[in-house]
Amino acid sequence: MINILVSACLLGENCKWNGRNNAREHIIKLKEKYNLVPFCAEVLGGLPTPRIPSEIRGNKVFNQVELDVTKQFVRGAQRTLEIALNNHCKYAILKDHSPSCGVNKVYDGTFSRTLIEGQGITTKLLKKNKIIVFADDEIEKLLEILED
């Protein structure tokens, strides 16, 4: 069975910054055919749930009260990569816009809800290590590859 790394919030785990989740039924349904390997990079990096929202600014990550949380985001990305490698995950489905998991867009660092093109810390590390990453709204692209 194919193992797919998946942001835990997309599977209904209450690990997002506000203590809620981003459950997506079409992603949860993938359990019927694939082994989904859940993770939350921010929790793995040592951040609590709930937590103060964070955004990428330049090469660092700051939370809304200006605390530099880059170390926690990098640690979470490294631990996520270990999980992916240990589970032989070639593919990942991540929550777009997140400072960890953003695939195509992230918030601009001003906490104004402005999106810009960019990738989260975890996404960059996974891609650097040849894991193919899909945003939560790109499942059809992943399924085309898996069903070929």
XYZ file of C-alpha atoms in Angstrom:
148
model
C 0.000 0.000 0.000
C 1.256 3.508 -0.817
C 2.066 5.722 2.164
C 1.138 9.415 1.842
C 2.273 12.030 4.348
C -0.697 14.275 5.275
C -1.101 17.390 7.413
C -2.970 16.063 10.465
C -5.352 19.039 10.503
C -6.670 17.921 7.093
C -7.599 14.581 8.657
C -9.609 16.249 11.415
C -6.976 16.463 14.157
C -7.414 19.616 16.241
C -3.818 20.802 15.910
C -4.124 24.063 13.990
C -3.073 27.335 15.632
C -6.567 28.060 17.010
C -7.085 24.528 18.355
C -9.363 23.548 15.476
C -8.823 21.529 12.304
C -9.075 21.839 8.525
C -10.796 18.481 7.940
C -11.356 17.705 4.254
C -13.640 14.750 3.559
C -12.115 14.117 0.129
C -8.712 13.717 1.799
C -9.999 11.596 4.695
C -11.630 9.328 2.079
C -8.189 8.514 0.658
C -7.783 6.162 3.663
C -9.843 3.660 1.699
C -7.032 3.128 -0.825
C -3.867 4.556 0.737
C -2.041 4.572 4.058
C -2.194 8.170 5.304
C 0.647 9.182 7.637
C -0.488 12.194 9.706
C 1.817 14.854 11.133
C 1.733 18.421 12.419
C 5.111 20.074 11.945
C 4.325 22.901 14.339
C 3.435 20.514 17.154
C 6.451 18.325 16.304
C 8.576 21.459 16.594
C 7.414 22.020 20.158
C 4.658 24.595 19.722
C 1.449 24.187 21.762
C -2.123 23.890 20.520
C -3.669 26.377 20.500
C -0.802 28.778 19.752
C -0.224 32.353 18.678
C -0.510 32.580 14.856
C 2.799 32.743 12.971
C 3.816 33.953 9.529
C 6.990 33.887 7.451
C 8.862 37.154 7.084
C 11.975 36.858 4.952
C 13.858 33.739 6.066
C 12.358 33.687 9.548
C 9.031 32.883 11.169
C 7.521 35.255 13.716
C 4.364 34.921 15.727
C 1.840 37.705 16.076
C 3.550 39.082 19.200
C 6.882 39.294 17.307
C 8.525 36.266 18.938
C 10.946 34.527 16.548
C 9.736 30.911 16.315
C 11.972 29.914 13.400
C 13.777 27.239 15.465
C 10.509 25.468 16.275
C 9.425 25.542 12.623
C 12.780 24.170 11.438
C 12.754 21.458 14.136
C 9.203 20.482 13.133
C 10.199 20.318 9.457
C 13.161 18.084 10.277
C 11.024 15.745 12.375
C 8.406 15.639 9.616
C 11.074 14.679 7.093
C 12.186 11.831 9.391
C 8.585 10.572 9.563
C 8.268 10.742 5.777
C 11.534 8.890 5.206
C 10.852 6.262 7.894
C 7.457 5.571 6.299
C 8.774 5.611 2.716
C 6.417 8.442 1.748
C 7.047 9.648 -1.806
C 4.039 11.991 -1.716
C 2.634 14.526 0.727
C -0.641 16.451 0.995
C -0.168 19.660 2.955
C -2.360 22.569 4.067
C -1.662 25.475 1.754
C -1.079 28.968 3.228
C 0.511 27.623 6.432
C 3.993 28.858 7.451
C 4.920 25.179 7.787
C 2.923 23.526 5.045
C 2.200 26.230 2.492
C 2.678 24.707 -0.958
C 1.815 27.520 -3.352
C 1.009 30.483 -1.125
C 1.765 31.712 2.389
C 0.707 34.774 4.346
C 3.014 37.753 3.811
C 4.224 38.232 7.408
C 2.093 41.302 8.172
C -0.839 39.420 9.765
C -3.174 41.237 7.364
C -4.418 37.950 5.779
C -2.547 38.865 2.574
C -1.371 35.839 0.593
C 1.786 35.806 -1.512
C 3.447 33.130 -3.597
C 5.712 31.043 -1.419
C 6.282 27.825 0.460
C 6.314 26.886 4.112
C 9.369 25.652 5.983
C 8.294 21.983 5.945
C 7.269 22.047 2.287
C 10.682 23.394 1.246
C 12.506 20.668 3.184
C 10.303 17.865 1.847
C 10.739 19.060 -1.751
C 14.500 19.402 -1.260
C 14.446 15.720 -0.295
C 12.515 14.673 -3.421
C 9.116 14.210 -1.809
C 6.370 15.336 -4.185
C 4.127 17.791 -2.366
C 0.510 18.653 -3.166
C -1.674 21.341 -1.624
C -4.978 20.288 -0.081
C -6.811 21.565 -3.167
C -4.596 19.618 -5.617
C -5.756 16.070 -4.816
C -6.831 15.409 -8.407
C -3.221 15.919 -9.570
C -2.006 13.371 -7.017
C -4.690 10.861 -7.958
C -3.736 11.129 -11.649
C -0.197 10.073 -10.730
C -1.265 7.287 -8.356
C -3.847 5.803 -10.699
C -1.564 5.672 -13.753
